[in-house]
CSV table of C-alpha atoms in Angstrom, one decimal:
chain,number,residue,atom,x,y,z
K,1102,UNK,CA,125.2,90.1,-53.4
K,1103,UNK,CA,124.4,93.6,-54.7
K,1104,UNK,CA,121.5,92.3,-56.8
K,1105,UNK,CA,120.3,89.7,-54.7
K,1106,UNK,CA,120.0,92.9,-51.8
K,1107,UNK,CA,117.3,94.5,-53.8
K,1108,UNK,CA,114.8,92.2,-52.9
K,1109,UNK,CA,115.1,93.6,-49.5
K,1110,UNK,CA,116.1,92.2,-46.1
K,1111,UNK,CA,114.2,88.9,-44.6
K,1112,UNK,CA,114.3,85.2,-46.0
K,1113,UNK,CA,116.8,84.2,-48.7
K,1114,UNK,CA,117.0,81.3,-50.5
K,1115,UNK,CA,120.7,79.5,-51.2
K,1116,UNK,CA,119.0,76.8,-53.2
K,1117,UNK,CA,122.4,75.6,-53.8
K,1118,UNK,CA,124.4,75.8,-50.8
K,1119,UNK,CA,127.8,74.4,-51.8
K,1120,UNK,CA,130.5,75.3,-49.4
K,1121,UNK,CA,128.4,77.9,-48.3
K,1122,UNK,CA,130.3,80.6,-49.7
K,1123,UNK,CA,127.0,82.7,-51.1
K,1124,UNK,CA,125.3,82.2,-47.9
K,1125,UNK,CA,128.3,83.2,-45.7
K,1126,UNK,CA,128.5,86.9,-47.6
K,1127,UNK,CA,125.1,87.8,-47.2
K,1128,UNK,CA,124.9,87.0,-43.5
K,1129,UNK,CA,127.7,88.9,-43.4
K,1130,UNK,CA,126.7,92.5,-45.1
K,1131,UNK,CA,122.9,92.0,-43.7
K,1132,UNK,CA,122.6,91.8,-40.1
K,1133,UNK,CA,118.4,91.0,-40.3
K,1134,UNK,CA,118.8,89.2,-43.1
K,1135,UNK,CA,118.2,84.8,-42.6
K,1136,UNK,CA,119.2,81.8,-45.0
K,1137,UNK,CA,117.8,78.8,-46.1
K,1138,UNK,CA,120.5,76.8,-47.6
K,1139,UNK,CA,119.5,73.4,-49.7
K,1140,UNK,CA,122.0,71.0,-51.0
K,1141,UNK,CA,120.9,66.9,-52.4
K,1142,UNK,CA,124.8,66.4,-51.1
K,1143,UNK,CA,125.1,65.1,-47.5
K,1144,UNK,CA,128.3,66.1,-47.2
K,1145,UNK,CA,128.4,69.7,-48.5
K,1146,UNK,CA,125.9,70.7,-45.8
K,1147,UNK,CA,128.0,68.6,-43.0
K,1148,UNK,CA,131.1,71.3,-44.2
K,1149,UNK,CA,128.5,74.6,-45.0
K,1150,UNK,CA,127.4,74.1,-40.9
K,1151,UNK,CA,130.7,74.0,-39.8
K,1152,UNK,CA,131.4,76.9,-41.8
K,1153,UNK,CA,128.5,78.8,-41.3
K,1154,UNK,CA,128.1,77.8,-37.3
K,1155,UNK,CA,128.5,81.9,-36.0
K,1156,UNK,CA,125.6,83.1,-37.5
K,1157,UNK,CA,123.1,80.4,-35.2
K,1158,UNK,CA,119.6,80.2,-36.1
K,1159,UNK,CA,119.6,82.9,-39.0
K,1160,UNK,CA,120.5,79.8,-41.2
K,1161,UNK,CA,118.8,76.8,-41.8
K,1162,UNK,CA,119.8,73.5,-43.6
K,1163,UNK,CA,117.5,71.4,-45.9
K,1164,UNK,CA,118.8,68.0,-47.8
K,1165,UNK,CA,117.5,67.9,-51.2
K,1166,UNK,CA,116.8,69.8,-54.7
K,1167,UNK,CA,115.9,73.4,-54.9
K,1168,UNK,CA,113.0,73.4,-55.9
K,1169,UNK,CA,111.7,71.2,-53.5
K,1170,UNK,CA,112.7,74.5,-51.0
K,1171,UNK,CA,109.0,76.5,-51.4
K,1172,UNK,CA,107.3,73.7,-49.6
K,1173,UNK,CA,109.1,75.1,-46.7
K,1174,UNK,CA,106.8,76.4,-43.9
K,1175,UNK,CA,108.7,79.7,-43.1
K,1176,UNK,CA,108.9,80.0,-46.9
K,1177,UNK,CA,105.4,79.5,-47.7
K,1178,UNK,CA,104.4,81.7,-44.3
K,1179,UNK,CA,106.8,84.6,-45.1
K,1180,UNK,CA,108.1,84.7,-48.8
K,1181,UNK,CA,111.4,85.5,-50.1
K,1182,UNK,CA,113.0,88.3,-49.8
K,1183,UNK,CA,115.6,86.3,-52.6
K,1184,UNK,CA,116.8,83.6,-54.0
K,1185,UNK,CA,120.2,82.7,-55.4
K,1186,UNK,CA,121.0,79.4,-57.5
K,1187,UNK,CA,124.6,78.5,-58.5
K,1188,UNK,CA,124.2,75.9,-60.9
K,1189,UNK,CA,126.9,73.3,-61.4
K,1190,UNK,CA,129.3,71.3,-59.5
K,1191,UNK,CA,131.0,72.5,-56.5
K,1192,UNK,CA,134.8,72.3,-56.3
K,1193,UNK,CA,134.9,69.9,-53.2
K,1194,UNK,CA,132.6,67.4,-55.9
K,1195,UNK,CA,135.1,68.3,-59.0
K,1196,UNK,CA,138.6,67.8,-56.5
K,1197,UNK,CA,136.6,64.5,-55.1
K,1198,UNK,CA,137.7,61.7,-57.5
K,1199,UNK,CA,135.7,59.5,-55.5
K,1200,UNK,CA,132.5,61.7,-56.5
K,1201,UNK,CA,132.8,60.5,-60.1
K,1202,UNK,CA,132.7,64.2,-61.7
K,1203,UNK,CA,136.6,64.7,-63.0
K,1204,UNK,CA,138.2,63.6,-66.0
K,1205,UNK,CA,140.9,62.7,-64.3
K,1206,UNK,CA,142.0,58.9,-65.6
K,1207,UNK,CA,140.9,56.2,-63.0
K,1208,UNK,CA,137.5,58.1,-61.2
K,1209,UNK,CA,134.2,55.9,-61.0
K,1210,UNK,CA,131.5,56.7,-62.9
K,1211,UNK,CA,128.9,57.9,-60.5
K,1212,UNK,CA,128.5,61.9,-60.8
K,1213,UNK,CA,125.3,62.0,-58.3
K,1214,UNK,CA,124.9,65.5,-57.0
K,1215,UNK,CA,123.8,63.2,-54.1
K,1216,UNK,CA,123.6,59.6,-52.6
K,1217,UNK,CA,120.3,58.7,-54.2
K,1218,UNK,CA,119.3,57.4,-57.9
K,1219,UNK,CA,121.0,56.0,-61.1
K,1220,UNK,CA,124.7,56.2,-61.2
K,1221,UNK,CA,126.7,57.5,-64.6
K,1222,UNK,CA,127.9,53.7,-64.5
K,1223,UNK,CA,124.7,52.5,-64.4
K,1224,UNK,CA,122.9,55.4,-66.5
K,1225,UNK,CA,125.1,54.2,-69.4
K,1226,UNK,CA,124.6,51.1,-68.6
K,1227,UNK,CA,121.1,51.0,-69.4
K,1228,UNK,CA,120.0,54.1,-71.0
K,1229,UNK,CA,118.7,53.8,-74.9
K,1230,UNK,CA,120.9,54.7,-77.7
K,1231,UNK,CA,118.3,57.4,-78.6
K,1232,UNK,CA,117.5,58.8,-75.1
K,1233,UNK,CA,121.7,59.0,-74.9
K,1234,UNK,CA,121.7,60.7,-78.4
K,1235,UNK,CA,118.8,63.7,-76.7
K,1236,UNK,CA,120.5,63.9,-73.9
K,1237,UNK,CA,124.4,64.2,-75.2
K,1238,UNK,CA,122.8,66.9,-77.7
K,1239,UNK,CA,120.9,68.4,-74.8
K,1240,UNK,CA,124.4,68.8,-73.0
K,1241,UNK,CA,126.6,70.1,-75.4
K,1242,UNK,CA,128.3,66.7,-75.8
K,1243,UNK,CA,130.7,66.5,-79.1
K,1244,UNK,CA,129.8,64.3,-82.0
K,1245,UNK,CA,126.6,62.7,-80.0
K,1246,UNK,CA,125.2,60.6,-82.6
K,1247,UNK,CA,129.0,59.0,-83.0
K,1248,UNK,CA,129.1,59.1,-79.0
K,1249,UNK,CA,126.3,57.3,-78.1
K,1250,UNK,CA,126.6,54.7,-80.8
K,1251,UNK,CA,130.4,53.9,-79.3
K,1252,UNK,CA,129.2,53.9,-75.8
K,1253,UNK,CA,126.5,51.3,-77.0
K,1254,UNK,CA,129.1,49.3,-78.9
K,1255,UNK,CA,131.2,49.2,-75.8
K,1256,UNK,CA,129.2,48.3,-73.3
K,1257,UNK,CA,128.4,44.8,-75.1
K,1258,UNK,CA,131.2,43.8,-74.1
K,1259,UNK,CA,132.3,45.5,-70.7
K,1260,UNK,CA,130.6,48.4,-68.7
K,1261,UNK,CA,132.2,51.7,-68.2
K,1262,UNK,CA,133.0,52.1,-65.2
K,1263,UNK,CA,135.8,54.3,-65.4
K,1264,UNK,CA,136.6,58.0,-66.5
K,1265,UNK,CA,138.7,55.8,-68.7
K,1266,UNK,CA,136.0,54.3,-70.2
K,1267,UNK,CA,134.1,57.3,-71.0
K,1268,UNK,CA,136.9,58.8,-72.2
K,1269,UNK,CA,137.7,55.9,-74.5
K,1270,UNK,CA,134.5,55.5,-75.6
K,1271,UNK,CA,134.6,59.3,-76.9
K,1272,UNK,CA,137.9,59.2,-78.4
K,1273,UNK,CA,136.6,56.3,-80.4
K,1274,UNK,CA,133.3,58.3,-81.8
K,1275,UNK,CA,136.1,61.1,-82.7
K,1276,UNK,CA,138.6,58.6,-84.3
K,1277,UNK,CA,141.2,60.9,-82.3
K,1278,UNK,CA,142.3,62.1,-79.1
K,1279,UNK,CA,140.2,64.0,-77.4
K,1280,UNK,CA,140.9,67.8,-76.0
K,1281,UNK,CA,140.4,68.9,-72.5
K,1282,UNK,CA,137.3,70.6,-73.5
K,1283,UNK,CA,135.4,67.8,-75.1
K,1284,UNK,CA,136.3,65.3,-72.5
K,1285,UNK,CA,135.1,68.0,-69.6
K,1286,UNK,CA,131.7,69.1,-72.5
K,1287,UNK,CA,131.0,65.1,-72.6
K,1288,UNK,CA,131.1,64.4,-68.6
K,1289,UNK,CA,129.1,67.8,-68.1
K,1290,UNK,CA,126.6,66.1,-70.3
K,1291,UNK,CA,126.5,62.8,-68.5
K,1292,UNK,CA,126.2,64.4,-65.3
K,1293,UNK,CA,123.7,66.6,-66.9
K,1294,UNK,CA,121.4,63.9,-67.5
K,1295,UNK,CA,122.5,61.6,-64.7
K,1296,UNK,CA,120.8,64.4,-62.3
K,1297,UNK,CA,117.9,65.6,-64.1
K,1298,UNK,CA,119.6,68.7,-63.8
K,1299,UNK,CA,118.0,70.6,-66.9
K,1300,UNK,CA,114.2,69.5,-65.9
K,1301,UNK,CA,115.2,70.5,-62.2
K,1302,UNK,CA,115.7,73.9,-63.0
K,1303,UNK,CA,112.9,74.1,-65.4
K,1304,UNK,CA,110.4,72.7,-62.4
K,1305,UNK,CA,112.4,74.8,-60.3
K,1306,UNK,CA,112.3,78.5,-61.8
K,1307,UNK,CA,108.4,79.2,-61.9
K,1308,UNK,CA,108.2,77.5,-58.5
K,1309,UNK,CA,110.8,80.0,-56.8
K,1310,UNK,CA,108.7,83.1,-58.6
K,1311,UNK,CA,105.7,82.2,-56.9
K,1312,UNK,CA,107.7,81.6,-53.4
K,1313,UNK,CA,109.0,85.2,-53.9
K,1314,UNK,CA,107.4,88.2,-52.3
K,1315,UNK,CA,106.9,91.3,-54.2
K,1316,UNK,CA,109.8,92.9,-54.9
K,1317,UNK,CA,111.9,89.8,-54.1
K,1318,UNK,CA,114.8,88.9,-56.6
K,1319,UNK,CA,115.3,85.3,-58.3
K,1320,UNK,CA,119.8,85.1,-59.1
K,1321,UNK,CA,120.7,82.3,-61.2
K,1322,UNK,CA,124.3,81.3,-62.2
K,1323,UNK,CA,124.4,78.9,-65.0
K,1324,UNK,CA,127.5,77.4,-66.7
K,1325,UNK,CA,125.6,75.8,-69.6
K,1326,UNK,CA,124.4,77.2,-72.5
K,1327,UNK,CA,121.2,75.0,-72.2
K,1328,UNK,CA,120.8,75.9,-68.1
K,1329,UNK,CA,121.3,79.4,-69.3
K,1330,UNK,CA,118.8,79.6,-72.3
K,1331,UNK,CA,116.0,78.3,-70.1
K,1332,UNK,CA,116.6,80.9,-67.6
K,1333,UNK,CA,116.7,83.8,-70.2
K,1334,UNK,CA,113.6,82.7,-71.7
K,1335,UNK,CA,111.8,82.7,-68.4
K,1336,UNK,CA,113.0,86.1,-66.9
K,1337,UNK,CA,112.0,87.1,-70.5
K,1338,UNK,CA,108.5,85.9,-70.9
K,1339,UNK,CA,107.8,87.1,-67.1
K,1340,UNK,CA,109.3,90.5,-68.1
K,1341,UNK,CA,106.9,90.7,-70.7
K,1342,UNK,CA,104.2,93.2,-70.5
K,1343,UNK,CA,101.5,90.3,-72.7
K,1344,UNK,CA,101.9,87.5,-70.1
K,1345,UNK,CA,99.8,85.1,-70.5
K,1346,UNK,CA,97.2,87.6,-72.5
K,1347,UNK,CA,96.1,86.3,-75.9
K,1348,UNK,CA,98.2,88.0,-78.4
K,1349,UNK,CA,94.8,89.4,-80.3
K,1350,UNK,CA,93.5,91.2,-77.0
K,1351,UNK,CA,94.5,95.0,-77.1
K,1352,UNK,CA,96.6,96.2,-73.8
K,1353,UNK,CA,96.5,99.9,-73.1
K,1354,UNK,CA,99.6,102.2,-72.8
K,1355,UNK,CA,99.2,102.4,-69.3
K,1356,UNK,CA,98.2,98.6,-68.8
K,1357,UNK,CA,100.6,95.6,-68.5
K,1358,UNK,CA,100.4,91.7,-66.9
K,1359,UNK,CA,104.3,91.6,-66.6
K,1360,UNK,CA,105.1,89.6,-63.8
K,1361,UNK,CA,108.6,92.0,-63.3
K,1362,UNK,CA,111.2,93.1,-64.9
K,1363,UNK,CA,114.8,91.4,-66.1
K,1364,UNK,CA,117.4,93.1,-63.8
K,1365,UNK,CA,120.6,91.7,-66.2
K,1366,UNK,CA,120.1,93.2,-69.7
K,1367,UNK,CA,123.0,91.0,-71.0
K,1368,UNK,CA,124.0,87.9,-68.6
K,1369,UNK,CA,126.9,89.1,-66.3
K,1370,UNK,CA,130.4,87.4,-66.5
K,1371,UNK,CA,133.5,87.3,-64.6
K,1372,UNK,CA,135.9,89.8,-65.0
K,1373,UNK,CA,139.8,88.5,-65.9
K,1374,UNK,CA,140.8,89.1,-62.5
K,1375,UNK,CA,138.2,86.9,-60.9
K,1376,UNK,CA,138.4,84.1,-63.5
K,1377,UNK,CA,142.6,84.5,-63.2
K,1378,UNK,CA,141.7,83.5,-59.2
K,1379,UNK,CA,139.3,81.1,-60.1
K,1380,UNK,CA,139.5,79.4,-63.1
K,1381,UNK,CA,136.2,77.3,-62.7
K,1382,UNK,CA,134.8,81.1,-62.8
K,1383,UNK,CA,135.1,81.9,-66.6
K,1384,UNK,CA,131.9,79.7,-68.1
K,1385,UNK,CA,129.8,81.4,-65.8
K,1386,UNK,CA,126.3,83.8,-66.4
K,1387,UNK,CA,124.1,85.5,-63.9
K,1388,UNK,CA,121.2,86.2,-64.6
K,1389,UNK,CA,118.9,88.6,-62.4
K,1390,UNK,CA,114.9,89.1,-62.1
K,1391,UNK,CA,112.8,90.6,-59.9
K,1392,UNK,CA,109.1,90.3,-59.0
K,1393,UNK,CA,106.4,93.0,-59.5
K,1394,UNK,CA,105.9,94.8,-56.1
């Protein structure tokens, strides 16, 4: 909450609301400050308004992707004072067997952030060997070449429907048992892809700069190494004093086209007390940038 203050007080964007945890502290330590809090799952607003009821109309609820969020009126009227995306799965969707996230033996395959499109049943189902190749490398999948081929093989003769399934189909491309980590790096993957979660993010981050007002600060927690290269890459090139000048054009010391400045030199982790609470804590990296004023 520290960084995301900086922008200022006003309109904040929780662009992925969750349980409403995010939203929750900063209506707490910033008595002018209001919330828009977006969520594709139904049911993670339906607890996040229960939760966050007391603070009234300084938050707002919106079903559907982040980035969909600037097309807000009061957004596009007022601009954001900040924006905060936690990237991921939320731990009512991982506890959820019925949500199809866990590797827990016996969940359904389905892994939708929220009730609309392509299941992971039906996304391996019918998604080519080569797309599943891109997309398991894309996702940090183990062995994706073997992967996709066995989840090919296997669904001639039976779909996976299963966590078993998946499961089985990786410890086949392994020719071994699989660890903890690979099963949970090869459903992060799948899920991954299932949501579009990668392009998302990618539509998503020039699209919040442009929403923010000057000054206002852009948060992202990643858990991915992808998710977290494409948001270095972008605070990076907007940081950069040549943006979007022709490298051969001559800038003077005093001149620069940055659109702001990087506010995390190195990507912020959690400490070994918070990831001793929290568990689910220790993959993640913030990432901070703020807007010229």
């Amino acid at each position: 909450m520290t960084v995301l203050k900086q922008g200022g007080e006003g309109l904040f964007l929780d662009g992925t609301l969750g349980g409403g945890g995010h939203a929750h502290a900063l209506l707490t330590a910033c008595a002018n400050c209001r919330v828009l809090g977006v969520d594709k799952d139904p049911r993670a607003l339906d607890r996040a308004r229960v939760r966050l009821e007391e603070f009234g109309t300084r938050i707002r609820f919106r079903q559907g992707s982040f980035h969909l969020a600037v097309e807000d009126p009061e957004v596009r009227k007022e601009g954001l004072a900040g924006a905060l995306l936690d990237l991921g799965v939320s731990s009512h969707q991982l506890d959820d067997d019925s949500r199809g996230f866990t590797i827990r033996p016996g969940a359904p395959l389905d892994m939708r952030m929220g009730e609309e499109g392509a299941t992971a049943m039906e996304y391996l189902a019918e998604v080519s060997e080569r797309s599943l190749i891109r997309d398991l490398t894309r996702g940090d999948a183990p062995k994706p070449r073997p992967l996709a081929r066995s989840v090919v093989r296997r669904r001639q003769s039976r779909p996976l429907k299963t966590s078993d399934d998946l499961v089985g189909a990786l410890e086949a491309a392994l020719r071994r048992p699989a660890t903890h980590a690979e099963k949970a790096r090869t459903f992060q993957a799948v899920r991954i892809a299932v949501n579009g979660e990668l392009d998302a993010l990618g539509d998503a981050l020039p699209a919040i700069r442009e929403a923010l007002r000057p000054g206002g600060v852009l948060v992202v927690l990643s858990y991915h190494s992808g998710e977290d290269a494409g948001v270095k890459k972008a605070f990076r090139d907007w940081s950069d004093p040549g943006w979007g000048i022709p490298a051969k054009v001559p800038l003077r010391a005093d001149e620069t086209a940055a659109l702001g400045d990087t506010l995390t030199r190195r990507p912020v982790v959690a400490s070994d007390r918070e990831t001793e609470l929290n568990p689910r804590a220790r993959p993640a990296r913030l990432r901070a940038w703020r807007k010229a004023s």
